[in-house]
Structure formats: structure tokens, C-alpha cells
PDB file of C-alpha atoms in Angstrom:
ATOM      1  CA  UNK A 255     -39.274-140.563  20.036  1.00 96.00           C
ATOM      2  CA  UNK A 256     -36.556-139.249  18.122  1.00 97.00           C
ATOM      3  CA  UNK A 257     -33.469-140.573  16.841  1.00 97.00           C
ATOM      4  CA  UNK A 258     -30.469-138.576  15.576  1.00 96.00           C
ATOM      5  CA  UNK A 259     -27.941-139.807  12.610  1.00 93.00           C
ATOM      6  CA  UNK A 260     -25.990-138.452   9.411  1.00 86.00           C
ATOM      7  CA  UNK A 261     -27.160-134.791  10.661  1.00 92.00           C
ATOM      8  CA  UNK A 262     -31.068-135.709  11.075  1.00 96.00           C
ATOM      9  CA  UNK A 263     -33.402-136.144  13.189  1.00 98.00           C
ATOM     10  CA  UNK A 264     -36.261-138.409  12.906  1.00 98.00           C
ATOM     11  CA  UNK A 265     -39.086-138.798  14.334  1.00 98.00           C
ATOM     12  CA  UNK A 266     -40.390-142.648  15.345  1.00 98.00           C
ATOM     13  CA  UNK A 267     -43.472-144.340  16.837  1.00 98.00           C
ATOM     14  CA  UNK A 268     -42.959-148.329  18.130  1.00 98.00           C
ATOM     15  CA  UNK A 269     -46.426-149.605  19.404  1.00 97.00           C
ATOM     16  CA  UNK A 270     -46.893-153.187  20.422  1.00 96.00           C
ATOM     17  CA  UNK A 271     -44.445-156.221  20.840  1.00 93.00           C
ATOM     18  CA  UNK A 272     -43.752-159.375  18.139  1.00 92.00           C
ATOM     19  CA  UNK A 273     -42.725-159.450  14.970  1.00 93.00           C
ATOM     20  CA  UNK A 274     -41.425-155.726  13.598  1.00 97.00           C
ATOM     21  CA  UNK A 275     -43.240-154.111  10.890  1.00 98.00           C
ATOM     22  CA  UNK A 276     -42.186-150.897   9.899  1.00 98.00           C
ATOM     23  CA  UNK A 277     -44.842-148.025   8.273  1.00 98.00           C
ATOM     24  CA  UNK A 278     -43.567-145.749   5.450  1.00 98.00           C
ATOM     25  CA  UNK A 279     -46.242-142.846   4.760  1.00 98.00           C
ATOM     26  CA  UNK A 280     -46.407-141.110   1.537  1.00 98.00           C
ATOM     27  CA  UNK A 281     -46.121-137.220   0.425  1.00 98.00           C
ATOM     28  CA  UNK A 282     -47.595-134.855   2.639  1.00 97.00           C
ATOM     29  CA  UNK A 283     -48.624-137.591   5.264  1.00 97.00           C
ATOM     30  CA  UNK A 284     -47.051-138.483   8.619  1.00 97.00           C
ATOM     31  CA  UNK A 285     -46.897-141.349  11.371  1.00 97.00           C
ATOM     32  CA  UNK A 286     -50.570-140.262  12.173  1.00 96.00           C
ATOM     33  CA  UNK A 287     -51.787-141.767   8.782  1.00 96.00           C
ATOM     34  CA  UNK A 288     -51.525-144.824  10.101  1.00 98.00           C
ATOM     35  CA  UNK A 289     -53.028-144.765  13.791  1.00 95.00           C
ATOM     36  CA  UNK A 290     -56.260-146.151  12.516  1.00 94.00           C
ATOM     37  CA  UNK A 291     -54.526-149.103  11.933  1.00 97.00           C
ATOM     38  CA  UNK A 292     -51.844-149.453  15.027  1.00 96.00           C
ATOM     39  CA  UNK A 293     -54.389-150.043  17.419  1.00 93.00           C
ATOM     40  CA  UNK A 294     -55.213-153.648  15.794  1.00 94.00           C
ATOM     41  CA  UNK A 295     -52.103-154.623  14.257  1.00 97.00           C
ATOM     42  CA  UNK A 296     -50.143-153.499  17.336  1.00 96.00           C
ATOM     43  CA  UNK A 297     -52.091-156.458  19.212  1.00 95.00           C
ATOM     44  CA  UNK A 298     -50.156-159.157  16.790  1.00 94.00           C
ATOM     45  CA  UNK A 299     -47.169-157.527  15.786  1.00 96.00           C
ATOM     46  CA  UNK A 300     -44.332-154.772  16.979  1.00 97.00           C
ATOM     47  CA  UNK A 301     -45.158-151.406  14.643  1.00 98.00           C
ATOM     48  CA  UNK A 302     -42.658-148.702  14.101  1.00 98.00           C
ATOM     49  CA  UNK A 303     -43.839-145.815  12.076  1.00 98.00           C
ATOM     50  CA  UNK A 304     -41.190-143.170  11.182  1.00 98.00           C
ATOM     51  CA  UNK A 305     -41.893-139.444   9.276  1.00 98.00           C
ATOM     52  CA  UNK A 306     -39.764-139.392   6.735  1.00 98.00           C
ATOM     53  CA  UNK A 307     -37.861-136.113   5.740  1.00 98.00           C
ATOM     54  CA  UNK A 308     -39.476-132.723   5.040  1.00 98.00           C
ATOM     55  CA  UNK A 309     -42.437-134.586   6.973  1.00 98.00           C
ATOM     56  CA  UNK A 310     -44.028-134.448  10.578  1.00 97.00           C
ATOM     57  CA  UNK A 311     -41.843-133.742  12.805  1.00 97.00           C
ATOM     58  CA  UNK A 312     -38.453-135.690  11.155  1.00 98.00           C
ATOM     59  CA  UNK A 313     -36.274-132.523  10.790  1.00 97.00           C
ATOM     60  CA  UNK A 314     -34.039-134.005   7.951  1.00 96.00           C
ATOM     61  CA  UNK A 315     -33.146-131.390   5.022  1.00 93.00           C
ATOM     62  CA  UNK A 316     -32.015-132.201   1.864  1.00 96.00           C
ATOM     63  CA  UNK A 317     -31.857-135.942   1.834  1.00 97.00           C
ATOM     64  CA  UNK A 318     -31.758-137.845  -1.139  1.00 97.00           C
ATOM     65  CA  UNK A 319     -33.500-141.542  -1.338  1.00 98.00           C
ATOM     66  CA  UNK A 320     -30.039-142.833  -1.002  1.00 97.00           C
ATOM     67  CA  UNK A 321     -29.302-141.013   2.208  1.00 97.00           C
ATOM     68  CA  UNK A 322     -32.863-141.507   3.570  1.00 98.00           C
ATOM     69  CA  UNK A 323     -32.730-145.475   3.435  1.00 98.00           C
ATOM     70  CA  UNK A 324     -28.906-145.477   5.138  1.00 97.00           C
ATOM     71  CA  UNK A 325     -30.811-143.239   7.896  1.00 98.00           C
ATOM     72  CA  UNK A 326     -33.305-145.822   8.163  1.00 98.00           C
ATOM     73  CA  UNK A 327     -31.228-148.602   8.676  1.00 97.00           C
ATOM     74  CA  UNK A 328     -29.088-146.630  10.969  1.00 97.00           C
ATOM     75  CA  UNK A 329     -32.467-146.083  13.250  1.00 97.00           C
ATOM     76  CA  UNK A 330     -33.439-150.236  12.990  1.00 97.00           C
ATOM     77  CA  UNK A 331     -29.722-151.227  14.303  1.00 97.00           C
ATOM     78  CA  UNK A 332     -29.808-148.519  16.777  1.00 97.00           C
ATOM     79  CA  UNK A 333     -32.810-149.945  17.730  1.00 96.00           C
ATOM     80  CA  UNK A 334     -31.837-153.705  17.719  1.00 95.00           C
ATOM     81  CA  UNK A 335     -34.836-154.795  15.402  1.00 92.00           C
ATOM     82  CA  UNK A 336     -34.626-158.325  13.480  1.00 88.00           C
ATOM     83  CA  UNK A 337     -35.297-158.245   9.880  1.00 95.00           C
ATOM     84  CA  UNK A 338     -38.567-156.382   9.413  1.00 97.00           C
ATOM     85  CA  UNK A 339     -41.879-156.137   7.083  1.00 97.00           C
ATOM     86  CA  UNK A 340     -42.194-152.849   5.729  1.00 98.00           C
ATOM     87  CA  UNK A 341     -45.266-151.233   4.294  1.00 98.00           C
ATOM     88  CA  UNK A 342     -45.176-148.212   1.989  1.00 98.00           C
ATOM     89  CA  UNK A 343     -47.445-145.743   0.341  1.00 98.00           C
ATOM     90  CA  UNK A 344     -46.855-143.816  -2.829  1.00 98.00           C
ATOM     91  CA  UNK A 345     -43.769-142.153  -1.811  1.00 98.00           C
ATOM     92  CA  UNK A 346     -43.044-144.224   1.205  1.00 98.00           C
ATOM     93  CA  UNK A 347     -43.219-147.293  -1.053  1.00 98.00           C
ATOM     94  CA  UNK A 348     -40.506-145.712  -3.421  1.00 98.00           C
ATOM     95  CA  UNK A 349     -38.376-145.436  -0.008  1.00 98.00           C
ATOM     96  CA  UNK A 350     -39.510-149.152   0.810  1.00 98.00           C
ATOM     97  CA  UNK A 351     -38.422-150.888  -2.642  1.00 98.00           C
ATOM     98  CA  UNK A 352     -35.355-148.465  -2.277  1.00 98.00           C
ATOM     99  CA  UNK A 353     -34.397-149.682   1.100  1.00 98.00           C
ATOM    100  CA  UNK A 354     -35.259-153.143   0.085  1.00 98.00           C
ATOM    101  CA  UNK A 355     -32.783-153.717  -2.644  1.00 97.00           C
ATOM    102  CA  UNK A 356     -30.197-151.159  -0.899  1.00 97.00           C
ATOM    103  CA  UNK A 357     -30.496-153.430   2.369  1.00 98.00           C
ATOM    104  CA  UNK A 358     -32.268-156.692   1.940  1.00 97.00           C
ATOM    105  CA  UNK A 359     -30.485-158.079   4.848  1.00 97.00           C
ATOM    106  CA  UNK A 360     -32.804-155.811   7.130  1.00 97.00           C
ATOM    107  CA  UNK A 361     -36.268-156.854   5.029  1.00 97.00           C
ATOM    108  CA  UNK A 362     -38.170-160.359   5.204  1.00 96.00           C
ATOM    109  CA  UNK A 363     -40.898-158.972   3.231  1.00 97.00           C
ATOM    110  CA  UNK A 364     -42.625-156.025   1.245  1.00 98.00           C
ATOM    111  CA  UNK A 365     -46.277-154.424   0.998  1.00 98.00           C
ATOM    112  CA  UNK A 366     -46.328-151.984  -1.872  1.00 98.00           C
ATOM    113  CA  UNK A 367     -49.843-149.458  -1.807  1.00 98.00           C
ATOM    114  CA  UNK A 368     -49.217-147.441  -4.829  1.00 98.00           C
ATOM    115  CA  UNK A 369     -46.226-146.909  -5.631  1.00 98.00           C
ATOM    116  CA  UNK A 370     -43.277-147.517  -7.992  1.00 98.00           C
ATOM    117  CA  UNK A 371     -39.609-148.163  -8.628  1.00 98.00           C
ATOM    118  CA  UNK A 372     -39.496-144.875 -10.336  1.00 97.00           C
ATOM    119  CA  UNK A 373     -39.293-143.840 -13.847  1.00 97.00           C
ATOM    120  CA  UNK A 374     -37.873-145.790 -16.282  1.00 95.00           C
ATOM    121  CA  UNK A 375     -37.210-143.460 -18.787  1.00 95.00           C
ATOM    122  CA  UNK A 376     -34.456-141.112 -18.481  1.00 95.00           C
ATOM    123  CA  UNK A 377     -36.626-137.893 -20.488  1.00 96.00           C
ATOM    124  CA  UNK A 378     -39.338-138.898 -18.693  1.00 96.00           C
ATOM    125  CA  UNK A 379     -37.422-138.805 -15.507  1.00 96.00           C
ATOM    126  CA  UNK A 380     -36.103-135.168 -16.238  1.00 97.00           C
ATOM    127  CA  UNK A 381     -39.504-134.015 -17.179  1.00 97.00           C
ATOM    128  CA  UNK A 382     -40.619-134.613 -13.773  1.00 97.00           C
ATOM    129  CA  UNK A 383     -37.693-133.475 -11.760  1.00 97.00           C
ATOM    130  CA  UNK A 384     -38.307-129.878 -13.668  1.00 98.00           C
ATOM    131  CA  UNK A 385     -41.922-130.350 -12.754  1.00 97.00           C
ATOM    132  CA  UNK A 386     -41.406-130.986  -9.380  1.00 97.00           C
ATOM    133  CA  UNK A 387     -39.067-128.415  -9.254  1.00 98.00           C
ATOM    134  CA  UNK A 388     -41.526-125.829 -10.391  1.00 98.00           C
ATOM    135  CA  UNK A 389     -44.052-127.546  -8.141  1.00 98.00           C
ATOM    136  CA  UNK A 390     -41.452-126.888  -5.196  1.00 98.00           C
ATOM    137  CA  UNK A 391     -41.064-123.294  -5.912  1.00 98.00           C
ATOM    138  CA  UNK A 392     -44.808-122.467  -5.893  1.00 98.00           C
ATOM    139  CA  UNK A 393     -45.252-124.296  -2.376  1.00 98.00           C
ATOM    140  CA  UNK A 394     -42.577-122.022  -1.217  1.00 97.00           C
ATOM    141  CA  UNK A 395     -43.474-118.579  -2.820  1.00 98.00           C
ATOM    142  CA  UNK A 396     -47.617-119.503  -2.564  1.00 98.00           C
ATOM    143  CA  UNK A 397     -47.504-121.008   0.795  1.00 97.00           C
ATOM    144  CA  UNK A 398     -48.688-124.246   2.706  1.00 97.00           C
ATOM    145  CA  UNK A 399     -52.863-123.909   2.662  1.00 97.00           C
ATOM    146  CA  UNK A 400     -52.259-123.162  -1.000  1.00 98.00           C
ATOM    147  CA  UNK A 401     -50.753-125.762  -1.936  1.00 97.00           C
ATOM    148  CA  UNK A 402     -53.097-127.985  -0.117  1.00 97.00           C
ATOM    149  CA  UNK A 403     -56.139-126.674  -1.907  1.00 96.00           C
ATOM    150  CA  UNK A 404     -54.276-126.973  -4.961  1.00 96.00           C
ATOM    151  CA  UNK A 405     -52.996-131.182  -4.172  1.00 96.00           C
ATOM    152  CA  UNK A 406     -56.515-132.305  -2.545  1.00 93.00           C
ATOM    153  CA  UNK A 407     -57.582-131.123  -6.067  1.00 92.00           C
ATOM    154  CA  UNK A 408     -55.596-133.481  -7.990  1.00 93.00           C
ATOM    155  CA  UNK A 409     -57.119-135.924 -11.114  1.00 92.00           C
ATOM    156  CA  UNK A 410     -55.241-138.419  -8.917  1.00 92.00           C
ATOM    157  CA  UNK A 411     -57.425-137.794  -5.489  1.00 93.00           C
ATOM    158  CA  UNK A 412     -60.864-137.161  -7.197  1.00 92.00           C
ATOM    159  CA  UNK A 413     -62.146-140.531  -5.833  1.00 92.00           C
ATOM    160  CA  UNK A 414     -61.599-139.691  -2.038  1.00 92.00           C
ATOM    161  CA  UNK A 415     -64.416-136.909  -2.525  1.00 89.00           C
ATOM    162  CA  UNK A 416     -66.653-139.481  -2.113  1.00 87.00           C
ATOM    163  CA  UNK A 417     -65.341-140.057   1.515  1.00 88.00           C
ATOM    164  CA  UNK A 418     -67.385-139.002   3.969  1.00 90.00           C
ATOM    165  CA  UNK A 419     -66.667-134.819   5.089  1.00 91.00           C
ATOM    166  CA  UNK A 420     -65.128-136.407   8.245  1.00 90.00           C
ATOM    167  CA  UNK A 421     -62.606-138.236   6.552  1.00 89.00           C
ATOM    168  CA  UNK A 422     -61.925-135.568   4.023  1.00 91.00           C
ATOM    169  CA  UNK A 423     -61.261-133.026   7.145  1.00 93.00           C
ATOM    170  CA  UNK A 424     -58.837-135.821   8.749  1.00 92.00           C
ATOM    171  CA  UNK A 425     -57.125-135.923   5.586  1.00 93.00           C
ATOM    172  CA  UNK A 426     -56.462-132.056   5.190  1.00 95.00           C
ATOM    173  CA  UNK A 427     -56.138-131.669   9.086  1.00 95.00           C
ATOM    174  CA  UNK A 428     -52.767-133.849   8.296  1.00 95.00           C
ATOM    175  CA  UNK A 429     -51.477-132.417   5.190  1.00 96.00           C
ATOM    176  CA  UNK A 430     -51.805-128.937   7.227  1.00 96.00           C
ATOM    177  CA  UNK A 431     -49.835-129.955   9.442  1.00 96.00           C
ATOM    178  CA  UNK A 432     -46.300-129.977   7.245  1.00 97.00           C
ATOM    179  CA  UNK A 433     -44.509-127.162   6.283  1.00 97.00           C
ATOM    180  CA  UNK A 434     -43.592-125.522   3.132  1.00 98.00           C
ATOM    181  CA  UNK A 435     -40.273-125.605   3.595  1.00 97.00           C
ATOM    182  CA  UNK A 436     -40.340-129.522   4.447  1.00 98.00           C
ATOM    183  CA  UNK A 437     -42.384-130.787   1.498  1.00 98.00           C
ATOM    184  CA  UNK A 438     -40.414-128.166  -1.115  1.00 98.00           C
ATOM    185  CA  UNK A 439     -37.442-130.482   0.175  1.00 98.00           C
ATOM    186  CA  UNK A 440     -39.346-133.269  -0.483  1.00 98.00           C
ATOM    187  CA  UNK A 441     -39.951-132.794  -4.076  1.00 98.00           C
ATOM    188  CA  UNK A 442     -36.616-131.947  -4.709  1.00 97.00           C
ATOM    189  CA  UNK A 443     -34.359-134.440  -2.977  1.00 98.00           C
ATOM    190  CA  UNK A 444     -36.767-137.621  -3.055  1.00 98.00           C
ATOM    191  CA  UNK A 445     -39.501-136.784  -5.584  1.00 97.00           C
ATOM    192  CA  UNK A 446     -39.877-139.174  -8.317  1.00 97.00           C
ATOM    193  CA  UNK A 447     -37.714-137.099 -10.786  1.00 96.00           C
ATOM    194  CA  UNK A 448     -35.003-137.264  -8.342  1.00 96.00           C
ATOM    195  CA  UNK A 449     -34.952-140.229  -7.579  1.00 97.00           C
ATOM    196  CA  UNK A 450     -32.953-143.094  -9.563  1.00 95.00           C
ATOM    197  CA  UNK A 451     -35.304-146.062 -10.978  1.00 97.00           C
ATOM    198  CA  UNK A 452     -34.622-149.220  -9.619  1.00 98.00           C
ATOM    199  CA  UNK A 453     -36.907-151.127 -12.517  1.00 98.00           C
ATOM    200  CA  UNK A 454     -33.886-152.912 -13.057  1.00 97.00           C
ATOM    201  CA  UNK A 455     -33.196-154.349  -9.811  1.00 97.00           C
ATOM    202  CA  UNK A 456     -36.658-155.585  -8.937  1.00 98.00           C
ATOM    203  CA  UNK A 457     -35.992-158.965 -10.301  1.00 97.00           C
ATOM    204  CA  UNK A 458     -33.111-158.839  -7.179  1.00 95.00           C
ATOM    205  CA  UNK A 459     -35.952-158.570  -4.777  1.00 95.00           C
ATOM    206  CA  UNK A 460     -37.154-162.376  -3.845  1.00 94.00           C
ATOM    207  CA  UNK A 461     -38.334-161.836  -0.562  1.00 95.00           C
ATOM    208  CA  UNK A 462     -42.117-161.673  -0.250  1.00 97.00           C
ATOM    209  CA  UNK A 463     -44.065-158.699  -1.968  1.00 98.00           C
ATOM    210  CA  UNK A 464     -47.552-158.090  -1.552  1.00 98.00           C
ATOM    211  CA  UNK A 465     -49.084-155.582  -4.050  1.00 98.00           C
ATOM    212  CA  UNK A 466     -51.774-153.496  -3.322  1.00 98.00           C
ATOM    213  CA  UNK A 467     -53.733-151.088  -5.553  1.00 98.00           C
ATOM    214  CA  UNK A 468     -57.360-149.760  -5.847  1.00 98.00           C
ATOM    215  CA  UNK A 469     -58.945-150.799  -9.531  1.00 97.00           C
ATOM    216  CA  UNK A 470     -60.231-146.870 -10.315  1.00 97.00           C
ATOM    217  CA  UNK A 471     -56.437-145.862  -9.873  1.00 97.00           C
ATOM    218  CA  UNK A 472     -55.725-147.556 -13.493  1.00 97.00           C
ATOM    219  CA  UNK A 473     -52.040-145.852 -13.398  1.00 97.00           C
ATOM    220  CA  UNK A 474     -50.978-147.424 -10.803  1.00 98.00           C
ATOM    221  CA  UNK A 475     -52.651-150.691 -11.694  1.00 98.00           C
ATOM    222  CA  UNK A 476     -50.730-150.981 -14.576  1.00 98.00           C
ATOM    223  CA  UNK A 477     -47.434-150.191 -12.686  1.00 98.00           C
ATOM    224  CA  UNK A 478     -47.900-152.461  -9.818  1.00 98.00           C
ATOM    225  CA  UNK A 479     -48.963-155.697 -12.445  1.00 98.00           C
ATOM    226  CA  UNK A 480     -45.972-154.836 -14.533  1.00 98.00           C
ATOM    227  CA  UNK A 481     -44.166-155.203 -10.998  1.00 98.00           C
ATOM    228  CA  UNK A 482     -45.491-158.368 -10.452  1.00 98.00           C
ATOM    229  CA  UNK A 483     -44.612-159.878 -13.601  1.00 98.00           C
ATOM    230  CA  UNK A 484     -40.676-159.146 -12.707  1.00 98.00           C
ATOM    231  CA  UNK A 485     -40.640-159.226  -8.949  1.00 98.00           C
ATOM    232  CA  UNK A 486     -39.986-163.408  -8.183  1.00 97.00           C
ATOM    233  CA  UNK A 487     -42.122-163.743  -5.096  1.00 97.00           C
ATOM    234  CA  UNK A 488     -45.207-160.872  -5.469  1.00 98.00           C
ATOM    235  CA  UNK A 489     -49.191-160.589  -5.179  1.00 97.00           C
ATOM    236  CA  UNK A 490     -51.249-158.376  -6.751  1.00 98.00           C
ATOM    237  CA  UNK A 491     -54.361-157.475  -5.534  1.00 97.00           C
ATOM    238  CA  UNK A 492     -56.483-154.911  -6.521  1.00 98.00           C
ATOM    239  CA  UNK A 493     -59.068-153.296  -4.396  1.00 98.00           C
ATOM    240  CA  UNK A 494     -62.533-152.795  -6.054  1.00 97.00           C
ATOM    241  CA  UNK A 495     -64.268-149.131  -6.245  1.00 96.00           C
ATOM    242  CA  UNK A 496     -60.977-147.800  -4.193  1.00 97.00           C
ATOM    243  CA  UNK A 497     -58.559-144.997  -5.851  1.00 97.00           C
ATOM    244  CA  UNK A 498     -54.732-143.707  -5.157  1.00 97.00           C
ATOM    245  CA  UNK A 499     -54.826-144.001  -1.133  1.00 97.00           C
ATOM    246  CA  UNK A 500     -56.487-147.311  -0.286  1.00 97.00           C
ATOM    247  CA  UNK A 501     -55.698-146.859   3.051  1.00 97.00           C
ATOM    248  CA  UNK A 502     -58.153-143.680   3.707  1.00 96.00           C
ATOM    249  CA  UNK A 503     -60.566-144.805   0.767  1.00 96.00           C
ATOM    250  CA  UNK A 504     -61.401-148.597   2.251  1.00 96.00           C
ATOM    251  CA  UNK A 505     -59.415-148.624   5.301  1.00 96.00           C
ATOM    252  CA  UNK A 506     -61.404-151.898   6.813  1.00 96.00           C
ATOM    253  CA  UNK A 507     -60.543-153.676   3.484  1.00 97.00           C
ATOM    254  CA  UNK A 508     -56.950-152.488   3.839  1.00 98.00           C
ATOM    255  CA  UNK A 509     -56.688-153.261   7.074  1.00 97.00           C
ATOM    256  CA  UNK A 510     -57.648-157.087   6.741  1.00 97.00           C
ATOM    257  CA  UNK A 511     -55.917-157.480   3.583  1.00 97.00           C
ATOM    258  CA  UNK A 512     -52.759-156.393   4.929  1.00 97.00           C
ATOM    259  CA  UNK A 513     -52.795-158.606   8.178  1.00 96.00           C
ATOM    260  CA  UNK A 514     -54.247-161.437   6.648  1.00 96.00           C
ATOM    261  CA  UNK A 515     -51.094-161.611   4.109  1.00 96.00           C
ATOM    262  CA  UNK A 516     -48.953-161.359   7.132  1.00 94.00           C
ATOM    263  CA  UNK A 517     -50.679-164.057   9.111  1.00 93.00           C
ATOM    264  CA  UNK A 518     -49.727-165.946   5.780  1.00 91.00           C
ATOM    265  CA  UNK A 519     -46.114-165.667   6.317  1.00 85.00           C
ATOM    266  CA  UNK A 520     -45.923-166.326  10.167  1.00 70.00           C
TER     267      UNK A 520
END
């Protein structure tokens, strides 16, 4: 279904009836990375999976974090939703702790897979704004299946070659599926650089956090158990032999974890 506000339109997925918990995908994914999932957690709870912009078919240009997280909270009181659980991945958990501190009257609770407040660092910041920037350009000159190649390829996605070809295919079947245009935007209205870094304001957040990372990503790791040293109420659980994308590495895992933390809390 789509949903129009702020001059954007997104696109949004509600399966299933209860208690709303609301799916944030990361860069270069869609609602569809999460339909392995919907079919059981739609049985227990009501999920709403959105694309964000420059992604699926959301046709949102040149919206900043900022302006992302008003639209989303635009869409939940258009659609008369009580607080919700959000879950976000890499880039969709940026937009989740974002929306979280920007909004906390529409969040009960947060499940981070990933991800970060942004970066501290102000140089560092700038370094990876230009990088992005560069990154953006090549999408657009070099095209989409470049690109693709060139991301699957990544130091940060070597452990998903051990997925099985299936998988693998799934995985690039999505990411061909965006445009150039959409994830150029991306990268250089909500990419990390961009972004601001709300490292500060985690110690704000004291609603429920559940932190998820796989033990062979040892960036993240570090990240996310920094994060749970500041955020007041927050889990961190690390996945064993799982990378970056827990989700497509060890989805059964994920998939218990995740609703066995929100059986805890209802």
C-alpha cells in the first residue's frame, strides 16, 4: 500500500493483527527482506514493513534522516497504530535509534541488528560523507549490476559466501531490484556521513533495547557493546559463527531470538 506525505511516497506492508511491530531494512534491501519472517511473527503480532527512501518501491528523493523519521511517524498516525516495536538493520537501525529519540512517544521498544548511532567523530564523519559521495557517483556513472558486483564483494559480506547459492541468488535477486538513482540518494541524504550522531542521546533512550550482532562481525560487536554500556535498558547478544546480516546468515536463530525477547515484554 502506499502512503503519501511531505512530497513522498512510501511504500508499506501490514500483515497480521496484535501488537504493532514495525520492520526497518537496511541499504540496498526492501520490505521483501523480511517475508521469511512475516509469515510466523504475523501469527502473534501486527507487522508493518515500510521501504525506506531511494528503496523498493518508496519514491522519496532527497530525504535526510531527519525528514525520513517525521515521514514515518506521519504514516503510524495516519494509520492509527499504538506505540510500536521497531526492528532495524544496518541502515534501518540508524533510522530506528533516530526515530526513537526524535519520537519516543511512538516507540515501546527497540531491536538493533547491526547498526549504530552514527559517527562520533566529526573528521571521521566527513571522511565518510566524501566517501559515500564518491561511492554515489560511481553507482550513477557505472550503473546498478555494477555496483552490485562491486557491494556483494565487500570485507564486510565475505561471511554470507558461505550461504548456500540459493540464498546468495535471493540476496542479489533483491539488491537488483533498486535503482541507481534511488540508492545514489541514499548515500547522500541518509548515509552514515550524512547523518548526525546521536551517541549522545542514547543515554535518553530507556525504553527496552535488544541488541543483536553476529560474533565474526567484530566491528559491529564492539559498537553495539559500547551501546549497551550507555543505553539504560539494553541486551546484547551476539550470534555465534554469524557476520554483518544475521538475518540472511542464521535466519532460524534470528527469528527465535527476536520473538522470544518480545514474548518477554508482553
Amino acid at each position: 500500500m502506499y502512503f503519501s506525505t511531505n512530497d513522498a511516497t512510501y511504500w508499506y506492508e501490514i500483515d497480521g493483527e496484535g501488537y504493532p511491530l514495525v520492520l526497518l531494512h537496511g541499504f540496498t534491501g526492501s520490505s521483501e527482506t523480511w517475508q521469511p519472517f512475516i509469515t510466523k511473527w504475523k501469527q502473534e503480532w501486527q507487522v508493518i514493513t515500510i521501504d525506506l527512501p531511494g528503496h523498493g518501491k518508496t519514491n522519496a528523493k532527497h530525504k535526510s534522516m531527519e525528514a525520513c523519521c517525521r515521514d514515518i511517524a506521519s504514516l503510524l498516525q495516519y494509520l492509527q497504530l499504538e506505540p510500536v516495536h521497531l526492528l532495524g538493520y544496518s541502515m534501518g537501525g540508524r533510522t530506528a535509534i533516530a526515530f526513537a529519540i526524535s519520537y519516543p512517544e511512538w516507540v515501546n521498544g527497540i531491536i538493533l541488528e547491526s547498526t549504530s548511532p552514527g559517527l562520533e567523530d566529526l573528521l571521521e564523519r566527513q571522511k565518510r560523507k566524501q566517501a559515500d559521495d564518491e561511492l554515489a557517483k560511481k553507482i550513477e556513472q557505472k550503473g546498478l549490476a555494477w555496483f552490485v558486483s562491486y557491494w556483494e564483494n565487500i570485507p564486510l559480506f565475505s561471511t554470507q559466501q558461505k550461504m548456500s547459492t540459493n540464498n546468495q541468488t535471493r540476496i542479489r535477486k533483491e539488491r537488483m531490484r533498486q535503482s541507481a538513482v534511488g540508492l545514489a540518494d541514499s548515500l547522500r541524504f541518509m548515509g552514515t556521513g550524512t547523518q548526525r550522531s546521536y551517541w549522545n542521546e542514547l543515554a535518553s533512550m530507556d525504553k527496552p533495547a535488544f541488541l543483536i550482532t553476529g560474533e565474526l562481525d567484530q566491528k559491529y560487536c564492539v559498537i553495539m557493546e559500547k551501546m549497551s554500556r550507555i543505553l539504560p535498558n539494553a541486551v546484547h547478544h551476539m550470534v555465534p559463527d554469524a557476520g554483518h546480516a544475521i538475518h540472511v546468515e542464521k535466519p532460524n536463530i534470528f527469528g527465535k531470538i527476536v520473538s522470544r525477547h518480545l514474548e518477554s515484554l508482553t
